[in-house]
CSV table of C-alpha atoms in Angstrom, one decimal:
chain,number,residue,atom,x,y,z
A,217,MET,CA,221.1,53.7,162.3
A,218,GLN,CA,224.1,55.3,160.7
A,219,ILE,CA,222.4,55.3,157.3
A,220,ALA,CA,219.4,57.1,158.9
A,221,LEU,CA,221.7,59.8,160.4
A,222,TRP,CA,223.5,60.2,157.1
A,223,LEU,CA,220.2,60.7,155.3
A,224,VAL,CA,219.1,63.3,157.9
A,225,SER,CA,222.3,65.1,157.5
A,226,LEU,CA,222.1,65.1,153.7
A,227,LEU,CA,218.5,66.3,153.8
A,228,THR,CA,219.4,69.1,156.2
A,229,ASN,CA,222.2,70.3,153.9
A,230,VAL,CA,220.0,70.1,150.9
A,231,LEU,CA,217.4,72.2,152.6
A,232,LEU,CA,220.0,74.8,153.8
A,233,LEU,CA,221.4,75.0,150.3
A,234,THR,CA,217.9,75.4,148.8
A,235,ALA,CA,217.1,78.2,151.3
A,236,PHE,CA,220.4,79.9,150.4
A,237,PHE,CA,219.7,79.8,146.7
A,238,ILE,CA,216.2,81.1,147.2
A,239,PHE,CA,217.5,83.9,149.3
A,240,VAL,CA,220.1,84.9,146.7
A,241,ALA,CA,217.6,84.5,143.8
A,242,LYS,CA,215.1,86.8,145.5
A,243,ARG,CA,217.8,89.5,145.8
A,244,GLY,CA,219.0,89.4,142.2
A,245,GLY,CA,220.7,86.1,141.8
A,246,LEU,CA,224.4,86.0,140.7
A,247,ALA,CA,224.5,89.8,140.4
A,248,TYR,CA,223.5,90.1,144.1
A,249,LEU,CA,226.0,87.5,145.1
A,250,SER,CA,228.8,89.1,143.1
A,251,LYS,CA,228.1,92.4,144.6
A,252,LYS,CA,228.3,91.1,148.1
A,253,LEU,CA,231.5,89.3,147.4
A,254,GLN,CA,232.9,92.5,146.0
A,255,GLN,CA,231.9,94.4,149.1
A,256,VAL,CA,233.8,91.9,151.3
A,257,SER,CA,237.0,91.9,149.2
A,258,HIS,CA,236.9,95.6,148.3
A,259,PRO,CA,234.7,97.5,150.9
A,260,ASP,CA,233.2,100.8,149.7
A,261,PRO,CA,234.4,103.5,152.1
A,262,ASN,CA,231.3,105.6,151.1
A,263,GLU,CA,228.8,102.8,151.5
A,264,ASP,CA,225.1,104.0,151.3
A,265,PHE,CA,223.0,103.1,154.4
A,266,SER,CA,219.7,104.2,152.8
A,267,HIS,CA,218.7,100.5,152.4
A,268,VAL,CA,219.2,99.7,156.1
A,269,PRO,CA,215.8,100.1,157.9
A,270,PHE,CA,217.2,100.6,161.4
A,271,TYR,CA,219.6,103.3,160.1
A,272,VAL,CA,217.0,105.1,158.1
A,273,HIS,CA,214.4,104.9,161.0
A,274,ARG,CA,216.8,106.3,163.5
A,275,LEU,CA,218.0,109.0,161.2
A,276,SER,CA,214.4,110.0,160.6
A,277,GLN,CA,214.0,110.6,164.3
A,278,PHE,CA,217.0,112.8,164.4
A,279,GLU,CA,215.5,115.0,161.6
A,280,LEU,CA,212.6,115.7,163.9
A,281,LEU,CA,214.6,116.4,167.1
A,282,ALA,CA,216.5,119.7,167.3
A,283,ILE,CA,219.9,120.1,168.8
A,284,LYS,CA,220.4,123.3,170.8
A,285,PRO,CA,223.6,125.3,171.2
A,286,SER,CA,223.7,124.3,174.8
A,287,ASP,CA,223.5,120.6,174.1
A,288,ILE,CA,226.2,117.9,174.4
A,289,VAL,CA,226.1,115.5,171.4
A,290,LEU,CA,227.4,112.0,171.3
A,291,LEU,CA,228.4,110.6,167.9
A,292,GLY,CA,229.3,107.1,167.0
A,293,ASP,CA,228.0,103.6,166.3
A,294,SER,CA,226.4,100.8,168.3
A,295,LEU,CA,228.8,101.3,171.2
A,296,THR,CA,227.5,104.8,171.8
A,297,ASN,CA,224.0,104.1,170.4
A,298,GLU,CA,223.2,101.5,173.1
A,299,GLY,CA,224.1,103.7,176.0
A,300,GLU,CA,221.4,105.4,178.0
A,301,TRP,CA,223.4,108.6,178.1
A,302,ALA,CA,220.7,111.1,179.1
A,303,GLU,CA,220.4,109.1,182.3
A,304,PHE,CA,224.0,108.2,182.8
A,305,LEU,CA,225.1,111.8,182.2
A,306,SER,CA,222.4,114.5,182.0
A,307,ALA,CA,219.3,115.5,180.2
A,308,SER,CA,221.2,117.9,177.9
A,309,VAL,CA,223.0,115.0,176.3
A,310,LYS,CA,221.7,114.1,172.8
A,311,ASN,CA,222.6,110.6,171.6
A,312,ARG,CA,223.1,110.9,167.8
A,313,ALA,CA,224.9,107.5,167.3
A,314,ILE,CA,223.6,104.9,165.0
A,315,SER,CA,224.4,101.2,165.3
A,316,GLY,CA,226.4,100.0,162.3
A,317,ASP,CA,227.7,103.4,161.4
A,318,THR,CA,231.1,104.1,159.9
A,319,THR,CA,233.2,107.2,159.5
A,320,ALA,CA,231.9,107.6,156.0
A,321,GLY,CA,228.3,107.1,157.2
A,322,LEU,CA,228.7,109.8,159.9
A,323,LEU,CA,230.2,112.2,157.4
A,324,GLN,CA,227.1,111.8,155.2
A,325,ARG,CA,224.8,112.8,158.1
A,326,LEU,CA,227.0,115.3,159.8
A,327,GLU,CA,225.7,118.5,158.2
A,328,PRO,CA,222.7,119.2,160.5
A,329,ILE,CA,224.8,118.4,163.6
A,330,VAL,CA,227.5,120.9,162.6
A,331,GLN,CA,225.0,123.5,161.7
A,332,ALA,CA,223.3,123.2,165.1
A,333,LYS,CA,226.6,124.3,166.7
A,334,PRO,CA,226.3,122.2,169.9
A,335,HIS,CA,228.3,123.1,173.0
A,336,LYS,CA,230.3,119.8,173.0
A,337,VAL,CA,230.6,116.7,170.9
A,338,PHE,CA,232.0,113.3,172.1
A,339,LEU,CA,233.1,111.3,169.1
A,340,MET,CA,233.9,107.5,168.9
A,341,ILE,CA,233.7,106.0,165.4
A,342,GLY,CA,235.6,103.5,163.3
A,343,ILE,CA,235.1,100.0,164.7
A,344,ASN,CA,232.7,99.1,161.8
A,345,ASP,CA,235.2,100.5,159.3
A,346,ILE,CA,237.8,98.0,160.7
A,347,ILE,CA,235.3,95.2,160.6
A,348,ARG,CA,234.5,96.0,157.0
A,349,GLY,CA,238.2,96.1,156.0
A,350,VAL,CA,238.4,99.8,155.3
A,351,ARG,CA,242.0,101.0,155.0
A,352,ILE,CA,243.4,102.9,157.9
A,353,GLU,CA,244.4,105.7,155.6
A,354,GLN,CA,240.7,106.1,154.6
A,355,ILE,CA,239.6,106.0,158.2
A,356,VAL,CA,242.0,108.7,159.2
A,357,GLN,CA,241.0,110.8,156.2
A,358,ASN,CA,237.3,110.6,157.2
A,359,TYR,CA,238.2,111.5,160.8
A,360,THR,CA,240.1,114.5,159.5
A,361,THR,CA,237.2,115.6,157.4
A,362,ILE,CA,234.8,115.3,160.4
A,363,LEU,CA,237.0,117.3,162.6
A,364,THR,CA,237.6,119.9,159.9
A,365,ARG,CA,233.9,120.4,159.5
A,366,PHE,CA,233.5,121.2,163.2
A,367,ARG,CA,236.6,123.5,163.3
A,368,THR,CA,235.5,125.4,160.2
A,369,ASP,CA,231.7,125.6,160.6
A,370,SER,CA,231.2,125.3,164.3
A,371,PRO,CA,234.5,126.7,165.9
A,372,SER,CA,232.8,127.2,169.3
A,373,THR,CA,232.0,123.5,169.6
A,374,ARG,CA,234.4,121.6,171.9
A,375,VAL,CA,235.1,118.2,170.4
A,376,TYR,CA,236.3,115.2,172.4
A,377,VAL,CA,237.9,112.5,170.4
A,378,GLN,CA,237.6,109.2,172.2
A,379,SER,CA,239.8,106.2,171.5
A,380,LEU,CA,238.4,103.1,170.0
A,381,LEU,CA,237.6,100.4,172.5
A,382,PRO,CA,239.2,96.9,172.7
A,383,VAL,CA,237.6,93.8,171.4
A,384,GLY,CA,237.8,90.2,172.8
A,385,ASP,CA,240.5,87.6,172.8
A,386,ARG,CA,239.1,85.2,170.2
A,387,ARG,CA,241.3,84.5,167.1
A,388,TYR,CA,239.2,86.5,164.7
A,389,CYS,CA,239.6,89.5,167.0
A,390,GLN,CA,243.4,89.5,166.8
A,391,LYS,CA,243.7,91.3,163.5
A,392,MET,CA,241.0,93.8,164.5
A,393,ARG,CA,242.9,94.5,167.7
A,394,SER,CA,246.1,95.4,165.9
A,395,THR,CA,244.2,97.7,163.6
A,396,ILE,CA,242.4,99.3,166.5
A,397,LEU,CA,245.7,100.1,168.1
A,398,GLU,CA,247.0,101.6,164.9
A,399,VAL,CA,244.0,103.9,164.6
A,400,ASN,CA,244.4,104.8,168.3
A,401,GLN,CA,248.0,105.8,167.7
A,402,VAL,CA,246.9,108.3,165.1
A,403,LEU,CA,243.9,109.8,167.0
A,404,PRO,CA,245.8,111.8,169.7
A,405,THR,CA,247.9,113.6,167.1
A,406,LEU,CA,244.9,114.2,165.0
A,407,ALA,CA,242.9,115.7,167.9
A,408,GLN,CA,245.9,117.9,168.8
A,409,GLN,CA,246.1,119.3,165.3
A,410,PHE,CA,242.6,120.7,165.7
A,411,ASP,CA,243.1,121.7,169.3
A,412,TYR,CA,240.6,119.1,170.5
A,413,GLN,CA,240.7,116.9,173.6
A,414,TYR,CA,241.7,113.2,173.2
A,415,ILE,CA,240.3,110.8,175.7
A,416,ASP,CA,242.2,107.4,175.9
A,417,LEU,CA,239.5,104.9,177.0
A,418,TYR,CA,241.2,101.8,175.6
A,419,PRO,CA,243.4,100.7,178.5
A,420,GLN,CA,240.5,101.2,181.0
A,421,PHE,CA,238.6,98.3,179.4
A,422,THR,CA,241.3,95.7,178.8
A,423,ASN,CA,242.1,92.5,180.5
A,424,PRO,CA,245.7,91.3,181.2
A,425,GLN,CA,245.9,89.9,177.7
A,426,GLY,CA,245.0,93.2,176.1
A,427,GLY,CA,241.5,92.2,175.0
A,428,LEU,CA,238.2,93.5,176.1
A,429,ASP,CA,237.7,92.5,179.7
A,430,PRO,CA,234.9,89.9,179.9
A,431,GLN,CA,233.3,91.7,182.8
A,432,TYR,CA,232.3,94.5,180.3
A,433,SER,CA,230.8,92.4,177.5
A,434,GLN,CA,228.9,89.3,176.6
A,435,ASP,CA,230.0,89.1,172.9
A,436,GLU,CA,233.5,90.6,173.0
A,437,LEU,CA,232.5,93.7,171.2
A,438,HIS,CA,229.3,95.4,172.6
A,439,LEU,CA,229.0,96.7,176.1
A,440,ASN,CA,227.0,95.9,179.2
A,441,GLY,CA,225.8,98.2,181.9
A,442,LYS,CA,229.0,97.9,183.9
A,443,ALA,CA,231.0,99.1,180.9
A,444,TYR,CA,228.7,102.1,180.3
A,445,ASP,CA,229.0,103.1,183.9
A,446,ARG,CA,232.8,102.9,183.7
A,447,TRP,CA,232.7,104.9,180.5
A,448,ARG,CA,230.5,107.5,182.2
A,449,GLN,CA,233.1,107.8,185.0
A,450,LEU,CA,235.9,108.4,182.5
A,451,ILE,CA,234.2,111.2,180.6
A,452,GLN,CA,232.2,112.8,183.4
A,453,GLU,CA,234.8,115.5,184.1
A,454,PHE,CA,234.8,116.5,180.4
A,455,VAL,CA,231.0,116.6,180.4
A,456,VAL,CA,230.7,119.0,183.3
A,457,SER,CA,233.8,121.1,182.8
């Protein structure tokens, strides 16, 4: 019986390794693997998203949908992308977030949004930078460039800089949490430099241990309906003012 189980385990591992090598071979072999390892150890702050189907498809929709000067635009990553904001807030809200986006990715697609000169912009971006290991200095630099673009080319737009949200309590989240807090320490000063409003959402979503409250998430990162309703309550006054 033990020999049979050992053979099954061995066969399973062989099949998994074979599948892995086939996967790598189809994508360029060692060159592909080397590139991926390089991205993990030295993340590119200007990573190109043109090869990511979801990103490209969503961006292609934005290119067909105009933003009016009276609109309120939400910018960010999956945390914003997954919210039904037009129903939570109002029909004049345009969700221009893309899951997986980074500060560098947002910069690359910012031009048409700035040129549309929307009434208000709510910004939350950076968690994917942290996950990818982008340096805090680079994140802050990208934030500064984003805010500079609005202040320079769309001075009438009222920008609301939202804090990053907490993540869960698991061990792999601990380093992320400390980096999130470091970024959040910089954002209020950065917003003030541009005369923009800072909204500190972070403490409203934490549990007693400082992590993302389980009532708001199933995976310790993304949000459920209760979390979005809470988020709505926290920014409602800035939306209608």
